[in-house]
Amino acid sequence: MKRAAAVKRVALNGAGLLVALFAAFPVYWMISTSLKPNREIFSTTPRPVPANPTLEHYREILTGDLIPGVTFVDFFLNSALVAAATVLLSGLVALLAATAVARFRFRLRTSFLIMLLVVQMIPLEALVIPLFLMIQRLGLYNTLPSLILTYLGFSLPFAVWMLRGFVAAVPKELEEAAAIDGASRAQTFRRILFPLVAPGLVATSIFSFITAWNELIFALTFINDQDRYTLPVAMTFFFGRDDTAWGSVMAASTLLTVPVIIFFVLVQRRMVSGLVSGAVKG
């Protein structure tokens, strides 16, 4: 029995290691290619490890202008602004909505929850034209707030649905005890509910951040001025009609990935507890 269990454990660990290597290989190849000079990138015998590592591709995209007067850093700041605003607004609105759904009983409550799931099933491509017309009528075309509102609309259904489980898992007795001690509703929300739901906010903020950081279709459709493009749109500048600057593409992709990694490192301690705690009570 012990031997069978040991063999099973080794097999599972080996399978997990293979899956991890399979998933990590594209990232490794991206970083490796970004460090290769052009002659190695276009060599007929590609090498997994750069023979002559260089930072020339990073130097080109960080010091040069991708378009006249606009650098890679400018596009980075646009993406950072959109992603940060989306995460903050999504967390605030989703927490308030989840609290209302979990704590209060009102008409069409079940219909509202079902609608949140239905919204998640609609393909993004089907919403480009309706949202474009709406953005034009609101006078937000060619502005970064148009992207913030769009990404907010896509991230809120998932955030509200997930945070609802966290709020429902907080015993009402804690809030009642705080009210008996003289705490107002605002104080109860800030000192009791918010700290206990914080892991859920971390989990939902990851989804909101990735949605806003990596999105391309709406950023390309709603923004006309090139100096207001976000990083995913700026990546298209490296693809020409006749050739592609693969070294610059891989270097820019690596830099595009760094903020996501940093964000995960900062929230990883709360991320696991956040993904598990919300499933205790629905």
Short mmCIF file of C-alpha atoms in Angstrom, two decimals:
data_model
loop_
_atom_site.label_atom_id
_atom_site.label_comp_id
_atom_site.label_asym_id
_atom_site.label_seq_id
_atom_site.Cartn_x
_atom_site.Cartn_y
_atom_site.Cartn_z
CA MET A 1 0.00 0.00 0.00
CA LYS A 2 2.78 2.40 0.92
CA ARG A 3 4.67 1.58 -2.26
CA ALA A 4 1.56 2.11 -4.40
CA ALA A 5 0.94 5.45 -2.68
CA ALA A 6 4.55 6.48 -3.27
CA VAL A 7 4.37 5.54 -6.94
CA LYS A 8 1.10 7.45 -7.32
CA ARG A 9 2.61 10.50 -5.63
CA VAL A 10 5.69 10.41 -7.87
CA ALA A 11 3.51 10.04 -10.97
CA LEU A 12 1.31 12.97 -9.97
CA ASN A 13 4.31 15.15 -9.17
CA GLY A 14 5.93 14.21 -12.47
CA ALA A 15 2.75 15.02 -14.39
CA GLY A 16 2.48 18.33 -12.58
CA LEU A 17 6.10 19.14 -13.41
CA LEU A 18 5.53 18.37 -17.10
CA VAL A 19 2.45 20.60 -17.19
CA ALA A 20 4.39 23.40 -15.48
CA LEU A 21 7.28 23.08 -17.97
CA PHE A 22 4.86 23.04 -20.90
CA ALA A 23 3.18 26.22 -19.63
CA ALA A 24 6.46 27.98 -18.81
CA PHE A 25 8.26 27.18 -22.07
CA PRO A 26 6.64 29.98 -24.16
CA VAL A 27 7.60 32.49 -21.49
CA TYR A 28 11.16 31.18 -21.43
CA TRP A 29 11.37 31.31 -25.24
CA MET A 30 10.05 34.88 -25.22
CA ILE A 31 12.71 36.02 -22.75
CA SER A 32 15.43 34.04 -24.51
CA THR A 33 14.55 35.52 -27.91
CA SER A 34 14.51 39.04 -26.50
CA LEU A 35 18.15 38.56 -25.48
CA LYS A 36 19.33 37.28 -28.87
CA PRO A 37 20.85 39.47 -31.59
CA ASN A 38 19.02 39.49 -34.90
CA ARG A 39 21.42 37.09 -36.56
CA GLU A 40 20.57 34.43 -33.96
CA ILE A 41 16.83 35.09 -34.11
CA PHE A 42 16.70 34.53 -37.85
CA SER A 43 19.23 31.71 -37.84
CA THR A 44 18.21 28.47 -39.57
CA THR A 45 19.25 26.55 -36.43
CA PRO A 46 17.56 28.30 -33.48
CA ARG A 47 19.22 27.86 -30.10
CA PRO A 48 17.26 27.64 -26.83
CA VAL A 49 19.97 29.66 -25.06
CA PRO A 50 21.40 32.90 -26.55
CA ALA A 51 25.01 32.38 -27.65
CA ASN A 52 25.73 36.12 -27.45
CA PRO A 53 23.18 37.71 -25.07
CA THR A 54 22.44 41.35 -25.73
CA LEU A 55 20.12 44.05 -24.43
CA GLU A 56 19.98 45.91 -27.73
CA HIS A 57 16.27 45.22 -28.24
CA TYR A 58 15.39 46.57 -24.81
CA ARG A 59 17.57 49.61 -25.45
CA GLU A 60 15.83 50.26 -28.77
CA ILE A 61 12.28 50.22 -27.41
CA LEU A 62 13.09 52.11 -24.19
CA THR A 63 15.20 54.88 -25.66
CA GLY A 64 13.71 55.28 -29.13
CA ASP A 65 10.34 56.60 -30.28
CA LEU A 66 7.86 53.96 -31.42
CA ILE A 67 6.10 56.76 -33.25
CA PRO A 68 7.33 60.37 -33.63
CA GLY A 69 7.32 62.01 -30.20
CA VAL A 70 5.89 59.01 -28.31
CA THR A 71 8.01 56.44 -26.46
CA PHE A 72 7.35 53.02 -25.00
CA VAL A 73 7.15 54.62 -21.54
CA ASP A 74 4.24 56.82 -22.66
CA PHE A 75 2.26 53.77 -23.75
CA PHE A 76 3.19 52.08 -20.48
CA LEU A 77 1.80 55.00 -18.47
CA ASN A 78 -1.45 54.90 -20.46
CA SER A 79 -1.90 51.21 -19.68
CA ALA A 80 -0.97 51.72 -16.03
CA LEU A 81 -3.54 54.51 -15.65
CA VAL A 82 -6.32 52.49 -17.27
CA ALA A 83 -5.51 49.32 -15.31
CA ALA A 84 -5.20 51.09 -11.95
CA ALA A 85 -8.47 52.98 -12.40
CA THR A 86 -10.26 49.80 -13.48
CA VAL A 87 -9.02 47.84 -10.47
CA LEU A 88 -9.93 50.55 -7.94
CA LEU A 89 -13.38 51.30 -9.37
CA SER A 90 -14.18 47.63 -9.91
CA GLY A 91 -13.27 46.76 -6.33
CA LEU A 92 -15.30 49.60 -4.84
CA VAL A 93 -18.44 49.14 -6.93
CA ALA A 94 -18.32 45.32 -6.75
CA LEU A 95 -17.97 45.34 -2.96
CA LEU A 96 -20.96 47.64 -2.51
CA ALA A 97 -23.06 45.64 -4.97
CA ALA A 98 -22.06 42.30 -3.45
CA THR A 99 -22.94 43.58 0.02
CA ALA A 100 -26.37 44.65 -1.18
CA VAL A 101 -27.02 41.30 -2.89
CA ALA A 102 -25.78 39.21 0.03
CA ARG A 103 -27.29 41.18 2.91
CA PHE A 104 -30.60 42.54 1.58
CA ARG A 105 -33.65 40.87 0.10
CA PHE A 106 -35.32 42.76 -2.73
CA ARG A 107 -37.39 42.09 -5.81
CA LEU A 108 -35.62 40.64 -8.85
CA ARG A 109 -32.61 39.75 -6.72
CA THR A 110 -32.34 36.29 -8.27
CA SER A 111 -32.83 37.75 -11.74
CA PHE A 112 -29.99 40.17 -11.09
CA LEU A 113 -27.64 37.32 -10.15
CA ILE A 114 -28.64 35.33 -13.24
CA MET A 115 -28.06 38.41 -15.38
CA LEU A 116 -24.50 38.63 -14.07
CA LEU A 117 -23.83 35.13 -15.38
CA VAL A 118 -25.51 35.80 -18.72
CA VAL A 119 -23.37 38.90 -19.29
CA GLN A 120 -20.25 36.78 -18.92
CA MET A 121 -21.42 34.50 -21.74
CA ILE A 122 -21.70 37.22 -24.39
CA PRO A 123 -18.68 37.27 -26.78
CA LEU A 124 -16.70 40.51 -26.64
CA GLU A 125 -16.71 40.81 -30.42
CA ALA A 126 -20.51 41.09 -30.40
CA LEU A 127 -20.33 44.18 -28.19
CA VAL A 128 -17.77 46.24 -30.09
CA ILE A 129 -20.23 48.14 -32.31
CA PRO A 130 -22.92 48.80 -29.63
CA LEU A 131 -20.32 50.01 -27.16
CA PHE A 132 -18.62 52.12 -29.82
CA LEU A 133 -21.91 53.92 -30.56
CA MET A 134 -22.54 54.39 -26.86
CA ILE A 135 -19.08 55.81 -26.27
CA GLN A 136 -19.56 58.25 -29.15
CA ARG A 137 -22.89 59.48 -27.77
CA LEU A 138 -21.34 60.00 -24.34
CA GLY A 139 -18.58 62.11 -25.90
CA LEU A 140 -15.86 59.79 -24.62
CA TYR A 141 -14.48 58.60 -27.95
CA ASN A 142 -10.69 58.84 -28.18
CA THR A 143 -10.28 59.16 -24.40
CA LEU A 144 -8.84 56.81 -21.80
CA PRO A 145 -12.03 57.00 -19.65
CA SER A 146 -13.83 55.18 -22.47
CA LEU A 147 -11.54 52.19 -21.90
CA ILE A 148 -11.89 52.42 -18.12
CA LEU A 149 -15.69 52.32 -18.32
CA THR A 150 -15.62 49.46 -20.83
CA TYR A 151 -13.23 47.32 -18.80
CA LEU A 152 -15.21 48.16 -15.68
CA GLY A 153 -18.34 46.78 -17.31
CA PHE A 154 -16.58 43.53 -18.20
CA SER A 155 -14.94 42.96 -14.83
CA LEU A 156 -17.88 43.90 -12.58
CA PRO A 157 -20.14 40.84 -13.18
CA PHE A 158 -17.38 38.42 -12.19
CA ALA A 159 -16.29 40.60 -9.27
CA VAL A 160 -19.83 41.01 -7.88
CA TRP A 161 -20.61 37.31 -8.21
CA MET A 162 -17.39 36.28 -6.49
CA LEU A 163 -17.51 38.88 -3.70
CA ARG A 164 -21.10 37.90 -2.94
CA GLY A 165 -19.79 34.60 -1.57
CA PHE A 166 -17.28 36.39 0.65
CA VAL A 167 -19.84 38.78 2.08
CA ALA A 168 -22.32 35.97 2.68
CA ALA A 169 -19.62 34.02 4.54
CA VAL A 170 -19.22 36.81 7.12
CA PRO A 171 -21.55 36.05 10.07
CA LYS A 172 -24.25 38.66 10.56
CA GLU A 173 -23.69 38.37 14.30
CA LEU A 174 -20.43 40.30 13.92
CA GLU A 175 -22.25 43.25 12.39
CA GLU A 176 -25.03 43.04 14.98
CA ALA A 177 -22.48 43.02 17.79
CA ALA A 178 -20.79 46.09 16.33
CA ALA A 179 -24.16 47.85 16.09
CA ILE A 180 -24.90 47.06 19.74
CA ASP A 181 -21.54 48.59 20.67
CA GLY A 182 -22.64 51.81 18.97
CA ALA A 183 -20.92 51.47 15.59
CA SER A 184 -22.65 53.10 12.65
CA ARG A 185 -23.27 51.27 9.37
CA ALA A 186 -20.28 52.99 7.81
CA GLN A 187 -18.03 52.03 10.73
CA THR A 188 -19.28 48.44 10.64
CA PHE A 189 -18.60 48.26 6.91
CA ARG A 190 -15.12 49.75 7.27
CA ARG A 191 -13.93 47.93 10.41
CA ILE A 192 -15.75 44.61 10.27
CA LEU A 193 -16.84 43.69 6.77
CA PHE A 194 -14.05 45.20 4.68
CA PRO A 195 -11.09 43.45 6.47
CA LEU A 196 -12.84 40.07 6.24
CA VAL A 197 -13.68 40.49 2.56
CA ALA A 198 -10.22 41.83 1.63
CA PRO A 199 -8.97 38.43 0.31
CA GLY A 200 -11.89 38.38 -2.09
CA LEU A 201 -11.03 41.87 -3.29
CA VAL A 202 -7.51 40.68 -4.03
CA ALA A 203 -8.79 37.74 -6.08
CA THR A 204 -11.18 39.89 -8.10
CA SER A 205 -8.61 42.65 -8.57
CA ILE A 206 -6.33 40.16 -10.33
CA PHE A 207 -9.04 39.45 -12.89
CA SER A 208 -9.76 43.16 -13.34
CA PHE A 209 -6.07 44.00 -13.72
CA ILE A 210 -5.41 41.34 -16.35
CA THR A 211 -8.54 42.33 -18.26
CA ALA A 212 -7.51 45.98 -18.43
CA TRP A 213 -3.80 45.35 -19.00
CA ASN A 214 -4.01 42.88 -21.88
CA GLU A 215 -7.12 43.97 -23.82
CA LEU A 216 -6.58 44.97 -27.45
CA ILE A 217 -9.82 45.10 -29.48
CA PHE A 218 -11.58 47.91 -27.60
CA ALA A 219 -8.36 49.87 -27.10
CA LEU A 220 -7.78 49.79 -30.84
CA THR A 221 -11.40 50.71 -31.62
CA PHE A 222 -12.10 53.45 -29.08
CA ILE A 223 -8.78 55.31 -29.33
CA ASN A 224 -7.80 57.24 -32.44
CA ASP A 225 -4.79 59.33 -31.39
CA GLN A 226 -1.69 57.17 -31.31
CA ASP A 227 -0.21 58.93 -28.29
CA ARG A 228 -3.15 57.60 -26.23
CA TYR A 229 -2.69 53.97 -27.21
CA THR A 230 -2.15 51.36 -24.54
CA LEU A 231 0.68 48.83 -24.61
CA PRO A 232 -1.17 46.00 -26.39
CA VAL A 233 -1.97 48.37 -29.26
CA ALA A 234 1.56 49.73 -29.29
CA MET A 235 2.80 46.18 -29.80
CA THR A 236 1.27 46.20 -33.29
CA PHE A 237 3.84 48.82 -34.39
CA PHE A 238 6.49 46.11 -34.51
CA PHE A 239 4.60 44.13 -37.14
CA GLY A 240 5.23 45.45 -40.64
CA ARG A 241 3.78 44.46 -43.98
CA ASP A 242 6.99 42.84 -45.17
CA ASP A 243 8.81 41.91 -41.99
CA THR A 244 8.48 41.77 -38.19
CA ALA A 245 10.97 43.01 -35.61
CA TRP A 246 10.82 39.84 -33.54
CA GLY A 247 13.54 40.95 -31.15
CA SER A 248 11.62 44.10 -30.28
CA VAL A 249 8.36 42.15 -30.09
CA MET A 250 9.80 39.73 -27.56
CA ALA A 251 11.48 42.48 -25.55
CA ALA A 252 8.27 44.52 -25.42
CA SER A 253 6.27 41.40 -24.51
CA THR A 254 8.67 40.70 -21.66
CA LEU A 255 8.29 44.24 -20.35
CA LEU A 256 4.53 43.93 -20.77
CA THR A 257 4.59 40.85 -18.54
CA VAL A 258 6.69 42.37 -15.75
CA PRO A 259 3.88 44.46 -14.14
CA VAL A 260 1.62 41.39 -14.08
CA ILE A 261 4.32 39.38 -12.30
CA ILE A 262 4.93 42.19 -9.81
CA PHE A 263 1.19 42.43 -9.14
CA PHE A 264 0.99 38.69 -8.48
CA VAL A 265 4.00 38.80 -6.15
CA LEU A 266 2.43 41.60 -4.11
CA VAL A 267 -0.93 39.85 -3.68
CA GLN A 268 0.05 36.16 -3.75
CA ARG A 269 -0.30 35.71 0.02
CA ARG A 270 -3.94 36.75 -0.04
CA MET A 271 -4.70 35.27 -3.44
CA VAL A 272 -4.94 31.60 -2.35
CA SER A 273 -7.02 32.37 0.72
CA GLY A 274 -9.21 34.60 -1.40
CA LEU A 275 -9.92 31.92 -3.97
CA VAL A 276 -10.81 29.37 -1.26
CA SER A 277 -12.64 31.44 1.34
CA GLY A 278 -15.39 32.62 -0.97
CA ALA A 279 -16.54 29.05 -1.55
CA VAL A 280 -17.41 28.43 2.11
CA LYS A 281 -20.88 29.87 1.89
CA GLY A 282 -22.85 31.11 -1.13
#
